[in-house]
Amino acid sequence: MTEFPVEGVVDAHVHLMPGRLMAAIREALGDAAGWEFDHPTDRERMEATLAAAGVERYVALPYVARPGAAADLNEWVIEAAAASDRAVPFATVHAADDDPGTVVADAFDAGARGLKLQLPVQGFSADDPRLDPAYEVVAARDAPVVLHAGTAPMFEDSPHVGVERFESFLASYPDVRVCAAHMGAYEVDAFVDLARDNDNVFLDTTFAMSSVAETYMDFDPATVDDDTLIELSESVMYGSDYPNIPYPYAREREHLLSRDLPIEAQRDVFSRTARRFLGGD
Ligand SMILES: [Zn+2]
């Protein structure tokens, strides 16, 4: 912790959810990818690991596969975050919820700071018109959105992901700050171009830029070169997917730390970009 080059680290991609839901998610990931998870899922023990790694704030991301469950989950996450001095709670919604706009508005009223959608798991795309009422709320509150919008690690056959769906969302909501998780993998070049061309497009490094990305998702983080990270340091933010990673937390950032990045770029990636994404903090 003392050796970490940046103060006030933000982990922009953490999952904080009730134990039963986390167990179901892990079982699905285990079945699909053969991964095993050793990290704790209760908030106190998770935060002990994050604190030991110098993480001052983390974005707590929920998602639900079924309609009708988002409101209760949002309430749980917001309550858990209220008892924490590190968690920044996000809300989720399902396109097939009765009233997606109200689900999101209620969550924001209760303290949620942004919206998270796990599109391939939830089974709809970012530009699904049923989500418009939810996005209207997001836009009105100047809140950010995190989207699992890419095809990695096992969604290349999903009709709900990919750069075209993301661009369609972007065309409708150019003023909303939106993060493509996992660097947009496996279409990293296309998502990097979008981030280069749009101040409101962010990328998180989660999983894709880990030192074990080749092993676990068949992606070589070195294909995103130093110049790109430096040029886009105000658009790229560090995230981990903790605690749902089948490897130690340190793997998530040791590759980034091994890069020849100037300290200002490191401060952006590990702290300042996430704070801008969140809307000042
Ligand atoms: Zn995640």
PDB file of C-alpha atoms and ligand atoms in Angstrom:
ATOM      1  CA  MET A   1       0.000   0.000   0.000  1.00  0.00           C
ATOM      2  CA  THR A   2       2.739   2.432   0.880  1.00  0.00           C
ATOM      3  CA  GLU A   3       4.461   1.595  -2.391  1.00  0.00           C
ATOM      4  CA  PHE A   4       1.452   2.373  -4.520  1.00  0.00           C
ATOM      5  CA  PRO A   5       2.305   5.408  -6.664  1.00  0.00           C
ATOM      6  CA  VAL A   6      -1.119   7.062  -6.551  1.00  0.00           C
ATOM      7  CA  GLU A   7      -3.116   8.329  -3.595  1.00  0.00           C
ATOM      8  CA  GLY A   8      -6.871   8.143  -3.370  1.00  0.00           C
ATOM      9  CA  VAL A   9      -7.256   5.141  -5.660  1.00  0.00           C
ATOM     10  CA  VAL A  10     -10.717   4.527  -7.065  1.00  0.00           C
ATOM     11  CA  ASP A  11     -11.712   1.047  -8.182  1.00  0.00           C
ATOM     12  CA  ALA A  12     -14.433   1.823 -10.709  1.00  0.00           C
ATOM     13  CA  HIS A  13     -15.745  -1.721 -11.088  1.00  0.00           C
ATOM     14  CA  VAL A  14     -16.591  -3.791  -8.007  1.00  0.00           C
ATOM     15  CA  HIS A  15     -19.587  -6.036  -7.412  1.00  0.00           C
ATOM     16  CA  LEU A  16     -21.403  -5.704  -4.110  1.00  0.00           C
ATOM     17  CA  MET A  17     -24.561  -7.815  -3.930  1.00  0.00           C
ATOM     18  CA  PRO A  18     -26.332 -10.119  -1.475  1.00  0.00           C
ATOM     19  CA  GLY A  19     -24.578 -13.431  -0.847  1.00  0.00           C
ATOM     20  CA  ARG A  20     -27.244 -15.565  -2.491  1.00  0.00           C
ATOM     21  CA  LEU A  21     -27.166 -13.533  -5.713  1.00  0.00           C
ATOM     22  CA  MET A  22     -23.365 -13.537  -5.779  1.00  0.00           C
ATOM     23  CA  ALA A  23     -23.379 -17.306  -5.365  1.00  0.00           C
ATOM     24  CA  ALA A  24     -25.746 -17.650  -8.339  1.00  0.00           C
ATOM     25  CA  ILE A  25     -23.590 -15.346 -10.484  1.00  0.00           C
ATOM     26  CA  ARG A  26     -20.470 -17.268  -9.549  1.00  0.00           C
ATOM     27  CA  GLU A  27     -22.114 -20.566 -10.332  1.00  0.00           C
ATOM     28  CA  ALA A  28     -23.093 -19.286 -13.783  1.00  0.00           C
ATOM     29  CA  LEU A  29     -19.582 -17.945 -14.435  1.00  0.00           C
ATOM     30  CA  GLY A  30     -18.082 -21.163 -13.142  1.00  0.00           C
ATOM     31  CA  ASP A  31     -20.269 -23.245 -15.440  1.00  0.00           C
ATOM     32  CA  ALA A  32     -19.571 -21.062 -18.468  1.00  0.00           C
ATOM     33  CA  ALA A  33     -15.873 -20.410 -17.991  1.00  0.00           C
ATOM     34  CA  GLY A  34     -14.676 -22.961 -15.473  1.00  0.00           C
ATOM     35  CA  TRP A  35     -13.547 -20.236 -13.075  1.00  0.00           C
ATOM     36  CA  GLU A  36     -13.328 -20.604  -9.322  1.00  0.00           C
ATOM     37  CA  PHE A  37     -13.648 -17.757  -6.868  1.00  0.00           C
ATOM     38  CA  ASP A  38     -11.920 -17.472  -3.514  1.00  0.00           C
ATOM     39  CA  HIS A  39     -12.612 -13.857  -2.617  1.00  0.00           C
ATOM     40  CA  PRO A  40     -15.143 -13.037   0.098  1.00  0.00           C
ATOM     41  CA  THR A  41     -18.444 -11.433  -0.926  1.00  0.00           C
ATOM     42  CA  ASP A  42     -19.429  -9.754   2.329  1.00  0.00           C
ATOM     43  CA  ARG A  43     -18.803  -6.024   2.417  1.00  0.00           C
ATOM     44  CA  GLU A  44     -16.529  -5.896   5.451  1.00  0.00           C
ATOM     45  CA  ARG A  45     -14.078  -8.494   4.225  1.00  0.00           C
ATOM     46  CA  MET A  46     -14.154  -7.141   0.667  1.00  0.00           C
ATOM     47  CA  GLU A  47     -13.369  -3.679   1.942  1.00  0.00           C
ATOM     48  CA  ALA A  48     -10.496  -4.985   4.039  1.00  0.00           C
ATOM     49  CA  THR A  49      -8.851  -6.306   0.860  1.00  0.00           C
ATOM     50  CA  LEU A  50      -9.565  -3.126  -1.067  1.00  0.00           C
ATOM     51  CA  ALA A  51      -8.304  -0.916   1.760  1.00  0.00           C
ATOM     52  CA  ALA A  52      -5.117  -2.952   2.024  1.00  0.00           C
ATOM     53  CA  ALA A  53      -4.617  -2.276  -1.698  1.00  0.00           C
ATOM     54  CA  GLY A  54      -4.953   1.451  -1.134  1.00  0.00           C
ATOM     55  CA  VAL A  55      -8.449   1.734  -2.620  1.00  0.00           C
ATOM     56  CA  GLU A  56     -10.167   4.749  -1.111  1.00  0.00           C
ATOM     57  CA  ARG A  57     -13.429   4.547  -3.062  1.00  0.00           C
ATOM     58  CA  TYR A  58     -15.024   1.832  -5.132  1.00  0.00           C
ATOM     59  CA  VAL A  59     -18.029   1.747  -7.406  1.00  0.00           C
ATOM     60  CA  ALA A  60     -20.488  -0.920  -6.247  1.00  0.00           C
ATOM     61  CA  LEU A  61     -22.251  -2.390  -9.263  1.00  0.00           C
ATOM     62  CA  PRO A  62     -25.426  -4.518  -9.109  1.00  0.00           C
ATOM     63  CA  TYR A  63     -27.296  -6.273 -11.911  1.00  0.00           C
ATOM     64  CA  VAL A  64     -30.228  -8.614 -12.243  1.00  0.00           C
ATOM     65  CA  ALA A  65     -31.006 -11.209 -14.895  1.00  0.00           C
ATOM     66  CA  ARG A  66     -34.768 -11.180 -14.323  1.00  0.00           C
ATOM     67  CA  PRO A  67     -37.345  -8.391 -14.522  1.00  0.00           C
ATOM     68  CA  GLY A  68     -39.010  -7.281 -11.307  1.00  0.00           C
ATOM     69  CA  ALA A  69     -35.959  -7.688  -9.085  1.00  0.00           C
ATOM     70  CA  ALA A  70     -33.991  -4.480  -9.654  1.00  0.00           C
ATOM     71  CA  ALA A  71     -35.801  -2.253  -7.139  1.00  0.00           C
ATOM     72  CA  ASP A  72     -35.141  -4.564  -4.187  1.00  0.00           C
ATOM     73  CA  LEU A  73     -31.537  -5.123  -5.213  1.00  0.00           C
ATOM     74  CA  ASN A  74     -30.941  -1.390  -5.603  1.00  0.00           C
ATOM     75  CA  GLU A  75     -32.319  -0.826  -2.129  1.00  0.00           C
ATOM     76  CA  TRP A  76     -29.961  -3.468  -0.739  1.00  0.00           C
ATOM     77  CA  VAL A  77     -26.886  -1.986  -2.429  1.00  0.00           C
ATOM     78  CA  ILE A  78     -27.721   1.569  -1.396  1.00  0.00           C
ATOM     79  CA  GLU A  79     -28.223   0.443   2.196  1.00  0.00           C
ATOM     80  CA  ALA A  80     -24.966  -1.503   2.221  1.00  0.00           C
ATOM     81  CA  ALA A  81     -23.114   1.487   0.770  1.00  0.00           C
ATOM     82  CA  ALA A  82     -24.627   3.815   3.362  1.00  0.00           C
ATOM     83  CA  ALA A  83     -22.852   1.797   6.040  1.00  0.00           C
ATOM     84  CA  SER A  84     -19.556   2.150   4.169  1.00  0.00           C
ATOM     85  CA  ASP A  85     -17.187   5.064   3.763  1.00  0.00           C
ATOM     86  CA  ARG A  86     -15.743   3.608   0.553  1.00  0.00           C
ATOM     87  CA  ALA A  87     -18.651   2.336  -1.546  1.00  0.00           C
ATOM     88  CA  VAL A  88     -20.263   4.450  -4.273  1.00  0.00           C
ATOM     89  CA  PRO A  89     -23.531   2.657  -5.027  1.00  0.00           C
ATOM     90  CA  PHE A  90     -24.922   2.274  -8.530  1.00  0.00           C
ATOM     91  CA  ALA A  91     -28.416   1.104  -9.454  1.00  0.00           C
ATOM     92  CA  THR A  92     -29.540  -1.357 -12.064  1.00  0.00           C
ATOM     93  CA  VAL A  93     -32.776  -1.871 -13.976  1.00  0.00           C
ATOM     94  CA  HIS A  94     -34.240  -4.454 -16.333  1.00  0.00           C
ATOM     95  CA  ALA A  95     -35.684  -3.420 -19.687  1.00  0.00           C
ATOM     96  CA  ALA A  96     -38.749  -5.587 -18.956  1.00  0.00           C
ATOM     97  CA  ASP A  97     -39.426  -3.961 -15.583  1.00  0.00           C
ATOM     98  CA  ASP A  98     -42.924  -2.475 -15.329  1.00  0.00           C
ATOM     99  CA  ASP A  99     -41.607   1.057 -14.990  1.00  0.00           C
ATOM    100  CA  PRO A 100     -37.857   1.344 -15.620  1.00  0.00           C
ATOM    101  CA  GLY A 101     -37.875   5.117 -15.201  1.00  0.00           C
ATOM    102  CA  THR A 102     -39.352   4.896 -11.716  1.00  0.00           C
ATOM    103  CA  VAL A 103     -36.982   2.091 -10.690  1.00  0.00           C
ATOM    104  CA  VAL A 104     -34.028   4.303 -11.543  1.00  0.00           C
ATOM    105  CA  ALA A 105     -35.518   7.527 -10.149  1.00  0.00           C
ATOM    106  CA  ASP A 106     -36.321   5.820  -6.843  1.00  0.00           C
ATOM    107  CA  ALA A 107     -32.790   4.449  -6.610  1.00  0.00           C
ATOM    108  CA  PHE A 108     -31.244   7.850  -7.333  1.00  0.00           C
ATOM    109  CA  ASP A 109     -33.508   9.466  -4.742  1.00  0.00           C
ATOM    110  CA  ALA A 110     -32.255   6.896  -2.230  1.00  0.00           C
ATOM    111  CA  GLY A 111     -28.596   7.606  -3.000  1.00  0.00           C
ATOM    112  CA  ALA A 112     -27.536   5.677  -6.103  1.00  0.00           C
ATOM    113  CA  ARG A 113     -24.898   7.562  -8.083  1.00  0.00           C
ATOM    114  CA  GLY A 114     -25.159   5.899 -11.495  1.00  0.00           C
ATOM    115  CA  LEU A 115     -26.672   3.090 -13.547  1.00  0.00           C
ATOM    116  CA  LYS A 116     -25.130  -0.291 -14.324  1.00  0.00           C
ATOM    117  CA  LEU A 117     -26.344  -2.667 -17.033  1.00  0.00           C
ATOM    118  CA  GLN A 118     -24.834  -6.096 -17.700  1.00  0.00           C
ATOM    119  CA  LEU A 119     -26.344  -6.354 -21.183  1.00  0.00           C
ATOM    120  CA  PRO A 120     -25.534  -9.908 -22.319  1.00  0.00           C
ATOM    121  CA  VAL A 121     -26.545 -11.395 -18.973  1.00  0.00           C
ATOM    122  CA  GLN A 122     -29.645  -9.238 -18.669  1.00  0.00           C
ATOM    123  CA  GLY A 123     -30.609 -10.071 -22.242  1.00  0.00           C
ATOM    124  CA  PHE A 124     -31.207  -6.707 -23.885  1.00  0.00           C
ATOM    125  CA  SER A 125     -29.096  -4.140 -25.687  1.00  0.00           C
ATOM    126  CA  ALA A 126     -28.044  -0.633 -24.659  1.00  0.00           C
ATOM    127  CA  ASP A 127     -30.324   0.895 -27.286  1.00  0.00           C
ATOM    128  CA  ASP A 128     -33.424  -1.052 -26.263  1.00  0.00           C
ATOM    129  CA  PRO A 129     -36.213   1.577 -26.444  1.00  0.00           C
ATOM    130  CA  ARG A 130     -37.763   0.201 -23.254  1.00  0.00           C
ATOM    131  CA  LEU A 131     -34.799   1.734 -21.439  1.00  0.00           C
ATOM    132  CA  ASP A 132     -35.459   5.277 -22.646  1.00  0.00           C
ATOM    133  CA  PRO A 133     -37.414   6.284 -19.518  1.00  0.00           C
ATOM    134  CA  ALA A 134     -34.468   5.088 -17.398  1.00  0.00           C
ATOM    135  CA  TYR A 135     -31.962   6.999 -19.528  1.00  0.00           C
ATOM    136  CA  GLU A 136     -34.118  10.137 -19.318  1.00  0.00           C
ATOM    137  CA  VAL A 137     -33.736   9.977 -15.542  1.00  0.00           C
ATOM    138  CA  VAL A 138     -29.995   9.382 -15.843  1.00  0.00           C
ATOM    139  CA  ALA A 139     -29.626  12.357 -18.188  1.00  0.00           C
ATOM    140  CA  ALA A 140     -31.732  14.648 -15.997  1.00  0.00           C
ATOM    141  CA  ARG A 141     -29.582  13.808 -12.957  1.00  0.00           C
ATOM    142  CA  ASP A 142     -26.304  14.110 -14.871  1.00  0.00           C
ATOM    143  CA  ALA A 143     -25.463  10.583 -13.674  1.00  0.00           C
ATOM    144  CA  PRO A 144     -23.043   8.138 -15.327  1.00  0.00           C
ATOM    145  CA  VAL A 145     -23.767   4.731 -16.875  1.00  0.00           C
ATOM    146  CA  VAL A 146     -21.577   1.613 -16.826  1.00  0.00           C
ATOM    147  CA  LEU A 147     -22.340  -0.886 -19.570  1.00  0.00           C
ATOM    148  CA  HIS A 148     -21.019  -4.362 -20.131  1.00  0.00           C
ATOM    149  CA  ALA A 149     -21.303  -3.626 -23.832  1.00  0.00           C
ATOM    150  CA  GLY A 150     -18.540  -5.785 -25.274  1.00  0.00           C
ATOM    151  CA  THR A 151     -18.403  -9.359 -26.480  1.00  0.00           C
ATOM    152  CA  ALA A 152     -15.851 -10.608 -23.904  1.00  0.00           C
ATOM    153  CA  PRO A 153     -15.382 -12.982 -22.319  1.00  0.00           C
ATOM    154  CA  MET A 154     -18.081 -15.326 -23.650  1.00  0.00           C
ATOM    155  CA  PHE A 155     -20.665 -13.185 -25.442  1.00  0.00           C
ATOM    156  CA  GLU A 156     -19.515 -13.097 -29.049  1.00  0.00           C
ATOM    157  CA  ASP A 157     -22.803 -14.693 -30.134  1.00  0.00           C
ATOM    158  CA  SER A 158     -24.964 -12.291 -28.131  1.00  0.00           C
ATOM    159  CA  PRO A 159     -27.093  -9.891 -30.191  1.00  0.00           C
ATOM    160  CA  HIS A 160     -27.071  -7.441 -27.283  1.00  0.00           C
ATOM    161  CA  VAL A 161     -23.435  -6.377 -27.285  1.00  0.00           C
ATOM    162  CA  GLY A 162     -20.857  -4.948 -29.641  1.00  0.00           C
ATOM    163  CA  VAL A 163     -19.736  -1.537 -30.777  1.00  0.00           C
ATOM    164  CA  GLU A 164     -22.720  -0.910 -33.061  1.00  0.00           C
ATOM    165  CA  ARG A 165     -25.250  -1.281 -30.257  1.00  0.00           C
ATOM    166  CA  PHE A 166     -23.100   0.975 -28.099  1.00  0.00           C
ATOM    167  CA  GLU A 167     -22.859   3.598 -30.853  1.00  0.00           C
ATOM    168  CA  SER A 168     -26.613   3.519 -31.222  1.00  0.00           C
ATOM    169  CA  PHE A 169     -26.958   4.357 -27.509  1.00  0.00           C
ATOM    170  CA  LEU A 170     -24.340   7.082 -27.914  1.00  0.00           C
ATOM    171  CA  ALA A 171     -26.227   8.661 -30.799  1.00  0.00           C
ATOM    172  CA  SER A 172     -29.340   8.966 -28.623  1.00  0.00           C
ATOM    173  CA  TYR A 173     -27.582  10.131 -25.437  1.00  0.00           C
ATOM    174  CA  PRO A 174     -24.401  11.978 -26.430  1.00  0.00           C
ATOM    175  CA  ASP A 175     -24.451  14.025 -23.214  1.00  0.00           C
ATOM    176  CA  VAL A 176     -24.512  11.044 -20.847  1.00  0.00           C
ATOM    177  CA  ARG A 177     -21.161   9.889 -19.460  1.00  0.00           C
ATOM    178  CA  VAL A 178     -20.952   6.213 -20.338  1.00  0.00           C
ATOM    179  CA  CYS A 179     -18.301   3.608 -19.594  1.00  0.00           C
ATOM    180  CA  ALA A 180     -17.707   0.539 -21.707  1.00  0.00           C
ATOM    181  CA  ALA A 181     -16.418  -2.004 -19.209  1.00  0.00           C
ATOM    182  CA  HIS A 182     -13.418  -4.242 -19.916  1.00  0.00           C
ATOM    183  CA  MET A 183     -12.000  -1.732 -22.474  1.00  0.00           C
ATOM    184  CA  GLY A 184     -14.876  -2.826 -24.708  1.00  0.00           C
ATOM    185  CA  ALA A 185     -13.198  -6.186 -25.297  1.00  0.00           C
ATOM    186  CA  TYR A 186     -13.096  -7.913 -27.710  1.00  0.00           C
ATOM    187  CA  GLU A 187     -13.602  -4.839 -29.907  1.00  0.00           C
ATOM    188  CA  VAL A 188     -11.019  -2.789 -28.054  1.00  0.00           C
ATOM    189  CA  ASP A 189      -9.764  -0.784 -31.049  1.00  0.00           C
ATOM    190  CA  ALA A 190     -13.261   0.373 -31.972  1.00  0.00           C
ATOM    191  CA  PHE A 191     -14.089   1.339 -28.394  1.00  0.00           C
ATOM    192  CA  VAL A 192     -10.746   3.121 -28.016  1.00  0.00           C
ATOM    193  CA  ASP A 193     -11.621   5.158 -31.105  1.00  0.00           C
ATOM    194  CA  LEU A 194     -14.982   6.062 -29.593  1.00  0.00           C
ATOM    195  CA  ALA A 195     -13.295   7.184 -26.381  1.00  0.00           C
ATOM    196  CA  ARG A 196     -10.837   9.249 -28.418  1.00  0.00           C
ATOM    197  CA  ASP A 197     -13.674  10.969 -30.284  1.00  0.00           C
ATOM    198  CA  ASN A 198     -16.133  11.454 -27.402  1.00  0.00           C
ATOM    199  CA  ASP A 199     -15.399  13.141 -24.079  1.00  0.00           C
ATOM    200  CA  ASN A 200     -18.324  11.291 -22.534  1.00  0.00           C
ATOM    201  CA  VAL A 201     -17.112   7.813 -23.484  1.00  0.00           C
ATOM    202  CA  PHE A 202     -15.025   6.098 -20.830  1.00  0.00           C
ATOM    203  CA  LEU A 203     -13.381   2.683 -20.681  1.00  0.00           C
ATOM    204  CA  ASP A 204     -12.569   0.645 -17.610  1.00  0.00           C
ATOM    205  CA  THR A 205      -9.526  -1.584 -17.435  1.00  0.00           C
ATOM    206  CA  THR A 206     -11.373  -4.359 -15.607  1.00  0.00           C
ATOM    207  CA  PHE A 207     -10.113  -7.855 -16.380  1.00  0.00           C
ATOM    208  CA  ALA A 208      -8.894  -6.823 -19.858  1.00  0.00           C
ATOM    209  CA  MET A 209      -5.782  -5.039 -18.575  1.00  0.00           C
ATOM    210  CA  SER A 210      -5.009  -7.552 -15.855  1.00  0.00           C
ATOM    211  CA  SER A 211      -1.712  -9.392 -16.022  1.00  0.00           C
ATOM    212  CA  VAL A 212      -3.618 -12.645 -16.556  1.00  0.00           C
ATOM    213  CA  ALA A 213      -6.034 -11.446 -19.255  1.00  0.00           C
ATOM    214  CA  GLU A 214      -4.471 -13.729 -21.840  1.00  0.00           C
ATOM    215  CA  THR A 215      -5.081 -16.758 -19.656  1.00  0.00           C
ATOM    216  CA  TYR A 216      -8.605 -15.889 -18.576  1.00  0.00           C
ATOM    217  CA  MET A 217     -10.054 -14.024 -21.540  1.00  0.00           C
ATOM    218  CA  ASP A 218      -7.675 -14.608 -24.378  1.00  0.00           C
ATOM    219  CA  PHE A 219      -6.813 -10.930 -24.637  1.00  0.00           C
ATOM    220  CA  ASP A 220      -3.302  -9.495 -24.614  1.00  0.00           C
ATOM    221  CA  PRO A 221      -3.305  -6.204 -22.655  1.00  0.00           C
ATOM    222  CA  ALA A 222      -0.059  -5.208 -24.378  1.00  0.00           C
ATOM    223  CA  THR A 223      -2.068  -4.622 -27.574  1.00  0.00           C
ATOM    224  CA  VAL A 224      -3.226  -1.385 -25.918  1.00  0.00           C
ATOM    225  CA  ASP A 225       0.068   0.457 -26.090  1.00  0.00           C
ATOM    226  CA  ASP A 226       1.488   3.027 -23.682  1.00  0.00           C
ATOM    227  CA  ASP A 227       0.860   5.931 -26.054  1.00  0.00           C
ATOM    228  CA  THR A 228      -2.822   5.055 -26.195  1.00  0.00           C
ATOM    229  CA  LEU A 229      -3.116   4.832 -22.427  1.00  0.00           C
ATOM    230  CA  ILE A 230      -1.308   8.155 -22.025  1.00  0.00           C
ATOM    231  CA  GLU A 231      -3.390   9.853 -24.699  1.00  0.00           C
ATOM    232  CA  LEU A 232      -6.620   8.506 -23.215  1.00  0.00           C
ATOM    233  CA  SER A 233      -5.714   8.657 -19.529  1.00  0.00           C
ATOM    234  CA  GLU A 234      -8.617  11.044 -18.929  1.00  0.00           C
ATOM    235  CA  SER A 235     -10.991   8.451 -20.401  1.00  0.00           C
ATOM    236  CA  VAL A 236      -9.591   5.218 -18.998  1.00  0.00           C
ATOM    237  CA  MET A 237     -10.230   4.232 -15.396  1.00  0.00           C
ATOM    238  CA  TYR A 238      -8.997   1.375 -13.328  1.00  0.00           C
ATOM    239  CA  GLY A 239     -11.496  -1.325 -12.375  1.00  0.00           C
ATOM    240  CA  SER A 240     -11.167  -4.854 -11.069  1.00  0.00           C
ATOM    241  CA  ASP A 241     -14.408  -6.885 -11.077  1.00  0.00           C
ATOM    242  CA  TYR A 242     -13.511  -7.747  -7.479  1.00  0.00           C
ATOM    243  CA  PRO A 243     -14.560 -10.009  -5.826  1.00  0.00           C
ATOM    244  CA  ASN A 244     -15.668 -12.016  -8.884  1.00  0.00           C
ATOM    245  CA  ILE A 245     -12.196 -12.643 -10.237  1.00  0.00           C
ATOM    246  CA  PRO A 246     -10.558 -16.060 -10.345  1.00  0.00           C
ATOM    247  CA  TYR A 247      -7.152 -14.645  -9.353  1.00  0.00           C
ATOM    248  CA  PRO A 248      -5.556 -12.446  -6.651  1.00  0.00           C
ATOM    249  CA  TYR A 249      -6.494  -8.746  -6.595  1.00  0.00           C
ATOM    250  CA  ALA A 250      -2.891  -7.716  -7.327  1.00  0.00           C
ATOM    251  CA  ARG A 251      -3.098  -9.303 -10.805  1.00  0.00           C
ATOM    252  CA  GLU A 252      -5.650  -6.705 -11.758  1.00  0.00           C
ATOM    253  CA  ARG A 253      -3.189  -3.853 -11.690  1.00  0.00           C
ATOM    254  CA  GLU A 254       0.332  -5.219 -11.811  1.00  0.00           C
ATOM    255  CA  HIS A 255       0.356  -5.078 -15.593  1.00  0.00           C
ATOM    256  CA  LEU A 256      -0.761  -1.435 -15.598  1.00  0.00           C
ATOM    257  CA  LEU A 257       1.848  -0.604 -12.967  1.00  0.00           C
ATOM    258  CA  SER A 258       4.537  -2.286 -15.033  1.00  0.00           C
ATOM    259  CA  ARG A 259       3.840   0.093 -17.906  1.00  0.00           C
ATOM    260  CA  ASP A 260       6.063   3.064 -18.532  1.00  0.00           C
ATOM    261  CA  LEU A 261       3.322   5.569 -17.752  1.00  0.00           C
ATOM    262  CA  PRO A 262       4.100   9.048 -16.432  1.00  0.00           C
ATOM    263  CA  ILE A 263       2.819   9.704 -12.933  1.00  0.00           C
ATOM    264  CA  GLU A 264       0.151  12.094 -14.223  1.00  0.00           C
ATOM    265  CA  ALA A 265      -1.321   9.360 -16.423  1.00  0.00           C
ATOM    266  CA  GLN A 266      -1.248   6.954 -13.486  1.00  0.00           C
ATOM    267  CA  ARG A 267      -3.078   9.484 -11.341  1.00  0.00           C
ATOM    268  CA  ASP A 268      -5.726   9.768 -14.036  1.00  0.00           C
ATOM    269  CA  VAL A 269      -6.212   6.042 -14.522  1.00  0.00           C
ATOM    270  CA  PHE A 270      -6.163   5.086 -10.850  1.00  0.00           C
ATOM    271  CA  SER A 271      -8.067   8.044  -9.419  1.00  0.00           C
ATOM    272  CA  ARG A 272      -8.948  11.210 -11.301  1.00  0.00           C
ATOM    273  CA  THR A 273     -10.745   9.794 -14.344  1.00  0.00           C
ATOM    274  CA  ALA A 274     -13.167   7.825 -12.188  1.00  0.00           C
ATOM    275  CA  ARG A 275     -13.859  10.918 -10.123  1.00  0.00           C
ATOM    276  CA  ARG A 276     -14.657  12.872 -13.296  1.00  0.00           C
ATOM    277  CA  PHE A 277     -16.845   9.999 -14.495  1.00  0.00           C
ATOM    278  CA  LEU A 278     -18.742  10.012 -11.218  1.00  0.00           C
ATOM    279  CA  GLY A 279     -19.304  13.726 -11.516  1.00  0.00           C
ATOM    280  CA  GLY A 280     -16.849  15.133  -9.031  1.00  0.00           C
ATOM    281  CA  ASP A 281     -16.184  13.546  -5.687  1.00  0.00           C
TER     282      ASP A 281
HETATM  283 ZN    ZN B   1     -18.198  -6.820 -13.646  1.00  0.00          ZN
END
